[in-house]
Amino acid sequence: MMTPLLFNLKNKKVLVVGGGTVATRRVVTLLESGAQVLCVSPVFSVWLQKAQDIKNELTLIFGIYKPNYLEDVDLAVAATNQEIINDQIKLDCQARRIWCNRVDNPEDSDFIFPSVIRRGDLTLSVCTEGASPFLTKAIMDDLSQRYDESYTERTALLRECRKKILENKNQKSASRQSLKELARYSIEELKEYLTKDERVL
Ligand SMILES: C[C@@]1(CC(=O)O)c2cc3[nH]c(cc4nc(cc5[nH]c(cc(n2)[C@H]1CCC(=O)O)[C@@](C)(CC(=O)O)[C@@H]5CCC(=O)O)C(CC(=O)O)=C4CCC(=O)O)c(CCC(=O)O)c3CC(=O)O
Ligand SMILES: NC(=O)C1=CN([C@@H]2O[C@H](COP(=O)(O)OP(=O)(O)OC[C@H]3O[C@@H](n4cnc5c(N)ncnc54)[C@H](O)[C@@H]3O)[C@@H](O)[C@H]2O)C=CC1
């Protein structure tokens, strides 16, 4: 069983080995997280080649994997289509105490990438630990309809309301109850609340 954690990857240095479909998906995720990504492969997807020209945080190295690319790296992703190379990357990482995800073997990974939906500060994440990526996809399709784009605004408004309530030191005991009630409010009700005096709630 794996433990879901949310990592702050801003400015972390991540090595991705491979330049195909799965490596590209991982690079997209990592760049969105603010990581500095070094990607090594003899062949790269068109997306990766284009991205290199416009993203300072992405460096492509044309060539096969060598262990020296792990120098100063915080995290690694073994995303080649060669099991023997992914084995080697995992072993090299282990020797250097670098956490490694291999896209061909969740059991032999230190971490895996769940499927993620973002609605502003609301993150929904699902994983079957490799049992069925298609089940994950089906569940995510349902969730993304249930928790549509409106949750971005709702979450942002709730953050403002929470700040307002917690800033009001005289109301400490009532705060928790208020926060619980607000979580059920509609966007319109939240907006109304923000324009009113806290004592009304
Ligand atoms: C452990 C993990 C990787 C990790 O460590 O991160 C992993 C592992 C493996 N996937 C395999 C196959 C497929 N994966 C997909 C799709 C997705 N796979 C994703 C995640 C994960 N896949 C992680 C666990 C997530 C979980 O279990 O919930 C998604 C959710 C997110 C993403 O990858 O970005 C993405 C949804 C895409 C979307 O939303 O569009 C498809 C379908 C397709 O491509 O359309 C297929 C082919 C069909 C099939 O095989 O089922 C294989 C066998 C490879 C082989 O045959 O060699 C392995 C290795 C193994 O299981 O051994
Ligand atoms: N996690 C997931 O969601 C999925 C994982 N997989 C697994 O991921 C593997 C890769 O899948 P794709 O990206 O679709 O394959 P792909 O064939 O598109 O890409 C493989 C990449 O690895 C590179 N590569 C090969 N040997 C290398 C080396 N020695 N050094 C550096 N780079 C090297 C190739 O140049 C290529 O860019 C599959 O073999 C499969 O086991 C497959 C589908 C989904």
Short mmCIF file of C-alpha atoms and ligand atoms in Angstrom, two decimals:
data_model
loop_
_atom_site.label_atom_id
_atom_site.label_comp_id
_atom_site.label_asym_id
_atom_site.label_seq_id
_atom_site.Cartn_x
_atom_site.Cartn_y
_atom_site.Cartn_z
CA MET A 1 0.00 0.00 0.00
CA MET A 2 1.32 3.45 -0.93
CA THR A 3 0.80 6.69 1.01
CA PRO A 4 -0.70 9.71 -0.74
CA LEU A 5 1.36 12.82 0.02
CA LEU A 6 1.34 16.22 -1.68
CA PHE A 7 4.88 17.31 -2.47
CA ASN A 8 6.14 20.80 -3.12
CA LEU A 9 8.36 20.26 -6.18
CA LYS A 10 9.05 23.94 -6.83
CA ASN A 11 12.70 24.30 -7.89
CA LYS A 12 13.42 20.62 -7.22
CA LYS A 13 15.70 19.05 -9.80
CA VAL A 14 14.11 16.03 -11.49
CA LEU A 15 15.67 13.67 -14.03
CA VAL A 16 13.29 12.05 -16.53
CA VAL A 17 14.82 9.29 -18.63
CA GLY A 18 13.01 8.67 -21.92
CA GLY A 19 11.35 10.99 -24.41
CA GLY A 20 8.20 9.10 -25.46
CA THR A 21 4.50 9.31 -24.60
CA VAL A 22 4.73 8.52 -20.89
CA ALA A 23 7.90 10.59 -20.32
CA THR A 24 6.12 13.54 -21.95
CA ARG A 25 3.12 13.17 -19.58
CA ARG A 26 5.51 13.14 -16.61
CA VAL A 27 7.40 16.23 -17.86
CA VAL A 28 4.09 18.12 -18.28
CA THR A 29 3.14 17.30 -14.67
CA LEU A 30 6.58 18.20 -13.33
CA LEU A 31 6.77 21.54 -15.17
CA GLU A 32 3.29 22.44 -13.86
CA SER A 33 4.68 21.73 -10.37
CA GLY A 34 7.51 24.24 -10.87
CA ALA A 35 10.28 21.62 -10.98
CA GLN A 36 13.50 21.96 -12.96
CA VAL A 37 13.45 19.06 -15.39
CA LEU A 38 16.37 17.37 -17.09
CA CYS A 39 15.18 14.92 -19.74
CA VAL A 40 17.56 12.39 -21.32
CA SER A 41 16.77 10.34 -24.42
CA PRO A 42 18.09 9.67 -27.94
CA VAL A 43 14.62 10.55 -29.34
CA PHE A 44 12.09 13.11 -28.06
CA SER A 45 8.39 13.68 -28.73
CA VAL A 46 7.48 16.76 -30.77
CA TRP A 47 5.91 18.30 -27.63
CA LEU A 48 9.18 17.99 -25.69
CA GLN A 49 11.22 19.46 -28.53
CA LYS A 50 8.89 22.45 -28.79
CA ALA A 51 8.65 22.90 -25.02
CA GLN A 52 12.42 23.18 -24.68
CA ASP A 53 12.43 26.39 -26.75
CA ILE A 54 9.86 28.14 -24.56
CA LYS A 55 10.48 26.75 -21.06
CA ASN A 56 13.62 27.69 -19.17
CA GLU A 57 12.94 24.96 -16.61
CA LEU A 58 13.28 22.17 -19.19
CA THR A 59 16.61 20.89 -20.52
CA LEU A 60 16.79 18.09 -23.09
CA ILE A 61 19.91 15.96 -23.44
CA PHE A 62 20.08 13.94 -26.64
CA GLY A 63 21.69 10.58 -25.76
CA ILE A 64 21.31 7.39 -23.80
CA TYR A 65 21.06 7.27 -20.01
CA LYS A 66 24.27 7.48 -17.98
CA PRO A 67 24.44 7.40 -14.16
CA ASN A 68 26.28 10.76 -14.01
CA TYR A 69 23.01 12.49 -15.00
CA LEU A 70 21.82 11.70 -11.44
CA GLU A 71 24.29 14.18 -9.95
CA ASP A 72 22.47 16.80 -7.79
CA VAL A 73 19.11 15.30 -8.68
CA ASP A 74 16.28 15.25 -6.08
CA LEU A 75 13.89 12.85 -7.84
CA ALA A 76 14.05 10.58 -10.88
CA VAL A 77 11.59 9.05 -13.34
CA ALA A 78 12.59 5.96 -15.34
CA ALA A 79 10.31 6.24 -18.39
CA THR A 80 12.13 4.29 -21.09
CA ASN A 81 10.57 1.33 -22.93
CA GLN A 82 13.59 -0.83 -21.96
CA GLU A 83 13.01 -2.82 -18.77
CA ILE A 84 16.73 -3.42 -18.32
CA ILE A 85 17.49 0.32 -18.48
CA ASN A 86 14.69 1.15 -16.03
CA ASP A 87 16.12 -1.56 -13.71
CA GLN A 88 19.54 0.10 -13.90
CA ILE A 89 18.16 3.60 -13.24
CA LYS A 90 16.30 2.32 -10.17
CA LEU A 91 19.47 0.66 -8.82
CA ASP A 92 21.60 3.76 -9.46
CA CYS A 93 19.01 5.88 -7.64
CA GLN A 94 18.94 3.47 -4.71
CA ALA A 95 22.73 3.72 -4.36
CA ARG A 96 22.41 7.54 -4.21
CA ARG A 97 19.26 7.61 -2.03
CA ILE A 98 17.31 9.35 -4.80
CA TRP A 99 13.59 8.49 -4.99
CA CYS A 100 12.66 6.90 -8.30
CA ASN A 101 9.42 6.30 -10.19
CA ARG A 102 9.55 3.66 -12.88
CA VAL A 103 6.62 3.84 -15.25
CA ASP A 104 6.74 0.12 -16.05
CA ASN A 105 6.67 -1.19 -12.48
CA PRO A 106 4.78 0.43 -9.58
CA GLU A 107 5.95 -2.20 -7.06
CA ASP A 108 9.58 -1.31 -7.76
CA SER A 109 8.90 2.46 -7.49
CA ASP A 110 9.49 4.76 -4.50
CA PHE A 111 6.52 6.87 -5.61
CA ILE A 112 3.94 6.79 -8.39
CA PHE A 113 1.93 9.44 -10.20
CA PRO A 114 -1.79 9.34 -9.48
CA SER A 115 -4.32 10.82 -11.86
CA VAL A 116 -5.11 14.43 -10.86
CA ILE A 117 -7.90 16.96 -11.38
CA ARG A 118 -7.22 20.56 -10.36
CA ARG A 119 -9.87 23.13 -9.55
CA GLY A 120 -7.72 26.00 -8.34
CA ASP A 121 -6.58 25.01 -4.86
CA LEU A 122 -8.84 21.94 -4.83
CA THR A 123 -6.95 18.81 -5.86
CA LEU A 124 -8.72 15.53 -6.61
CA SER A 125 -6.49 12.53 -7.01
CA VAL A 126 -7.19 8.86 -7.74
CA CYS A 127 -4.92 5.85 -7.96
CA THR A 128 -5.32 2.05 -8.17
CA GLU A 129 -1.57 1.47 -7.69
CA GLY A 130 -1.40 0.03 -11.17
CA ALA A 131 -4.34 -2.40 -10.76
CA SER A 132 -6.36 -0.64 -13.47
CA PRO A 133 -5.35 2.70 -15.00
CA PHE A 134 -8.60 2.50 -17.04
CA LEU A 135 -10.69 2.32 -13.82
CA THR A 136 -8.81 5.40 -12.63
CA LYS A 137 -9.64 7.17 -15.89
CA ALA A 138 -13.35 6.23 -15.64
CA ILE A 139 -13.58 7.46 -12.02
CA MET A 140 -11.79 10.69 -12.97
CA ASP A 141 -14.28 11.29 -15.79
CA ASP A 142 -17.15 11.04 -13.26
CA LEU A 143 -15.38 13.26 -10.72
CA SER A 144 -14.49 15.91 -13.25
CA GLN A 145 -18.22 16.31 -14.11
CA ARG A 146 -19.34 16.25 -10.47
CA TYR A 147 -16.64 18.75 -9.41
CA ASP A 148 -16.69 21.08 -12.40
CA GLU A 149 -14.78 24.33 -13.02
CA SER A 150 -17.09 26.23 -10.64
CA TYR A 151 -15.16 24.63 -7.76
CA THR A 152 -12.19 26.86 -8.59
CA GLU A 153 -14.19 29.95 -7.60
CA ARG A 154 -15.93 28.17 -4.72
CA THR A 155 -12.60 27.10 -3.22
CA ALA A 156 -11.10 30.58 -3.64
CA LEU A 157 -14.14 32.18 -1.94
CA LEU A 158 -13.95 29.66 0.91
CA ARG A 159 -10.31 30.55 1.46
CA GLU A 160 -11.27 34.23 1.79
CA CYS A 161 -14.14 33.40 4.16
CA ARG A 162 -11.87 31.23 6.29
CA LYS A 163 -9.31 34.00 6.53
CA LYS A 164 -12.01 36.46 7.56
CA ILE A 165 -13.37 34.14 10.27
CA LEU A 166 -9.98 33.18 11.68
CA GLU A 167 -8.94 36.84 11.80
CA ASN A 168 -11.87 37.61 14.06
CA LYS A 169 -10.31 36.71 17.42
CA ASN A 170 -13.50 37.44 19.43
CA GLN A 171 -15.36 34.59 17.78
CA LYS A 172 -12.98 31.68 18.41
CA SER A 173 -15.54 29.14 19.65
CA ALA A 174 -17.97 29.89 16.83
CA SER A 175 -15.28 29.65 14.13
CA ARG A 176 -15.30 25.92 13.60
CA GLN A 177 -19.08 25.75 13.28
CA SER A 178 -19.07 28.69 10.85
CA LEU A 179 -16.40 27.11 8.69
CA LYS A 180 -18.35 23.85 8.56
CA GLU A 181 -21.53 25.64 7.48
CA LEU A 182 -19.73 27.69 4.84
CA ALA A 183 -18.42 24.54 3.13
CA ARG A 184 -22.05 23.81 2.13
CA TYR A 185 -22.76 27.32 0.81
CA SER A 186 -23.30 28.05 -2.86
CA ILE A 187 -21.03 30.52 -4.66
CA GLU A 188 -23.72 33.22 -4.40
CA GLU A 189 -24.15 32.63 -0.66
CA LEU A 190 -20.38 32.80 -0.15
CA LYS A 191 -20.16 36.09 -2.02
CA GLU A 192 -23.00 37.46 0.07
CA TYR A 193 -21.29 36.32 3.25
CA LEU A 194 -18.08 38.07 2.29
CA THR A 195 -19.85 41.40 1.89
CA LYS A 196 -21.61 41.05 5.29
CA ASP A 197 -20.41 41.50 8.84
CA GLU A 198 -19.10 38.23 10.42
CA ARG A 199 -21.55 38.49 13.31
CA VAL A 200 -24.44 37.71 10.97
CA LEU A 201 -23.42 34.06 10.51
C1 LIG B 1 1.69 3.00 -11.64
C2 LIG B 1 1.37 3.93 -12.79
C3 LIG B 1 2.59 4.69 -13.25
C4 LIG B 1 3.30 5.58 -12.33
O1 LIG B 1 4.19 5.10 -11.65
O2 LIG B 1 3.08 6.77 -12.34
C5 LIG B 1 0.93 3.24 -14.05
C6 LIG B 1 1.48 2.09 -14.53
C7 LIG B 1 1.18 1.41 -15.72
N1 LIG B 1 0.25 1.84 -16.64
C8 LIG B 1 0.18 0.94 -17.66
C9 LIG B 1 -0.66 1.01 -18.78
C10 LIG B 1 -1.55 2.04 -19.08
N2 LIG B 1 -1.65 3.24 -18.41
C11 LIG B 1 -2.62 4.01 -18.99
C12 LIG B 1 -3.01 5.32 -18.59
C13 LIG B 1 -2.64 5.99 -17.43
N3 LIG B 1 -1.85 5.48 -16.45
C14 LIG B 1 -1.77 6.35 -15.41
C15 LIG B 1 -1.09 6.13 -14.24
C16 LIG B 1 -0.35 5.03 -13.87
N4 LIG B 1 -0.02 3.99 -14.67
C17 LIG B 1 0.20 4.87 -12.49
C18 LIG B 1 -0.83 4.22 -11.57
C19 LIG B 1 -2.19 4.83 -11.68
C20 LIG B 1 -3.32 3.92 -11.23
O3 LIG B 1 -3.18 2.69 -11.17
O4 LIG B 1 -4.36 4.47 -10.86
C21 LIG B 1 -2.61 7.57 -15.64
C22 LIG B 1 -3.81 7.53 -14.68
C23 LIG B 1 -1.89 8.88 -15.41
C24 LIG B 1 -0.61 9.06 -16.22
O5 LIG B 1 0.09 8.12 -16.56
O6 LIG B 1 -0.33 10.22 -16.46
C25 LIG B 1 -3.02 7.40 -17.12
C26 LIG B 1 -4.44 7.82 -17.43
C27 LIG B 1 -4.39 8.54 -18.77
C28 LIG B 1 -5.47 9.53 -18.95
O7 LIG B 1 -6.06 10.02 -18.00
O8 LIG B 1 -5.67 9.88 -20.14
C29 LIG B 1 -3.15 3.26 -20.10
C30 LIG B 1 -4.28 3.76 -20.96
C31 LIG B 1 -3.87 4.81 -21.94
O9 LIG B 1 -2.65 5.04 -22.13
O10 LIG B 1 -4.79 5.34 -22.56
C32 LIG B 1 -2.47 2.05 -20.17
C33 LIG B 1 -2.66 0.91 -21.17
C34 LIG B 1 -3.80 0.01 -20.71
C35 LIG B 1 -3.48 -0.86 -19.51
O11 LIG B 1 -2.44 -1.54 -19.50
O12 LIG B 1 -4.31 -0.87 -18.58
C36 LIG B 1 1.14 -0.10 -17.41
C37 LIG B 1 1.38 -1.29 -18.29
C38 LIG B 1 2.46 -0.92 -19.34
C39 LIG B 1 2.81 -2.07 -20.23
O13 LIG B 1 1.91 -2.71 -20.77
O14 LIG B 1 4.01 -2.31 -20.37
C40 LIG B 1 1.77 0.22 -16.21
C41 LIG B 1 2.90 -0.53 -15.51
C42 LIG B 1 2.38 -1.64 -14.66
O15 LIG B 1 1.24 -1.63 -14.21
O16 LIG B 1 3.21 -2.55 -14.44
N1 LIG B 2 2.62 4.70 -16.60
C1 LIG B 2 1.84 4.63 -17.62
O1 LIG B 2 0.81 5.26 -17.66
C2 LIG B 2 2.22 3.76 -18.76
C3 LIG B 2 3.41 3.10 -18.74
N2 LIG B 2 3.79 2.37 -19.80
C4 LIG B 2 5.16 1.80 -19.71
O2 LIG B 2 6.05 2.90 -20.04
C5 LIG B 2 7.01 2.49 -21.03
C6 LIG B 2 7.29 3.65 -21.98
O3 LIG B 2 6.10 3.92 -22.69
P1 LIG B 2 6.05 5.00 -23.85
O4 LIG B 2 6.48 6.33 -23.34
O5 LIG B 2 4.70 4.89 -24.48
O6 LIG B 2 7.17 4.44 -24.86
P2 LIG B 2 7.86 5.17 -26.09
O7 LIG B 2 8.36 4.09 -26.99
O8 LIG B 2 6.96 6.24 -26.61
O9 LIG B 2 9.14 5.90 -25.42
C7 LIG B 2 10.25 5.25 -24.95
C8 LIG B 2 11.35 6.28 -24.86
O10 LIG B 2 12.49 5.73 -24.18
C9 LIG B 2 13.65 6.19 -24.83
N3 LIG B 2 14.79 5.32 -24.50
C10 LIG B 2 14.99 4.03 -24.85
N4 LIG B 2 16.19 3.59 -24.38
C11 LIG B 2 16.75 4.63 -23.72
C12 LIG B 2 17.97 4.81 -23.02
N5 LIG B 2 18.88 3.84 -22.91
N6 LIG B 2 18.25 6.02 -22.46
C13 LIG B 2 17.35 7.05 -22.58
N7 LIG B 2 16.17 6.91 -23.23
C14 LIG B 2 15.87 5.74 -23.78
C15 LIG B 2 13.28 6.18 -26.28
O11 LIG B 2 14.14 7.01 -27.04
C16 LIG B 2 11.86 6.75 -26.22
O12 LIG B 2 11.89 8.16 -26.25
C17 LIG B 2 6.34 1.30 -21.72
O13 LIG B 2 7.33 0.41 -22.18
C18 LIG B 2 5.47 0.68 -20.65
O14 LIG B 2 6.21 -0.27 -19.94
C19 LIG B 2 3.02 2.31 -20.91
C20 LIG B 2 1.80 2.92 -21.00
C21 LIG B 2 1.30 3.71 -19.90
#
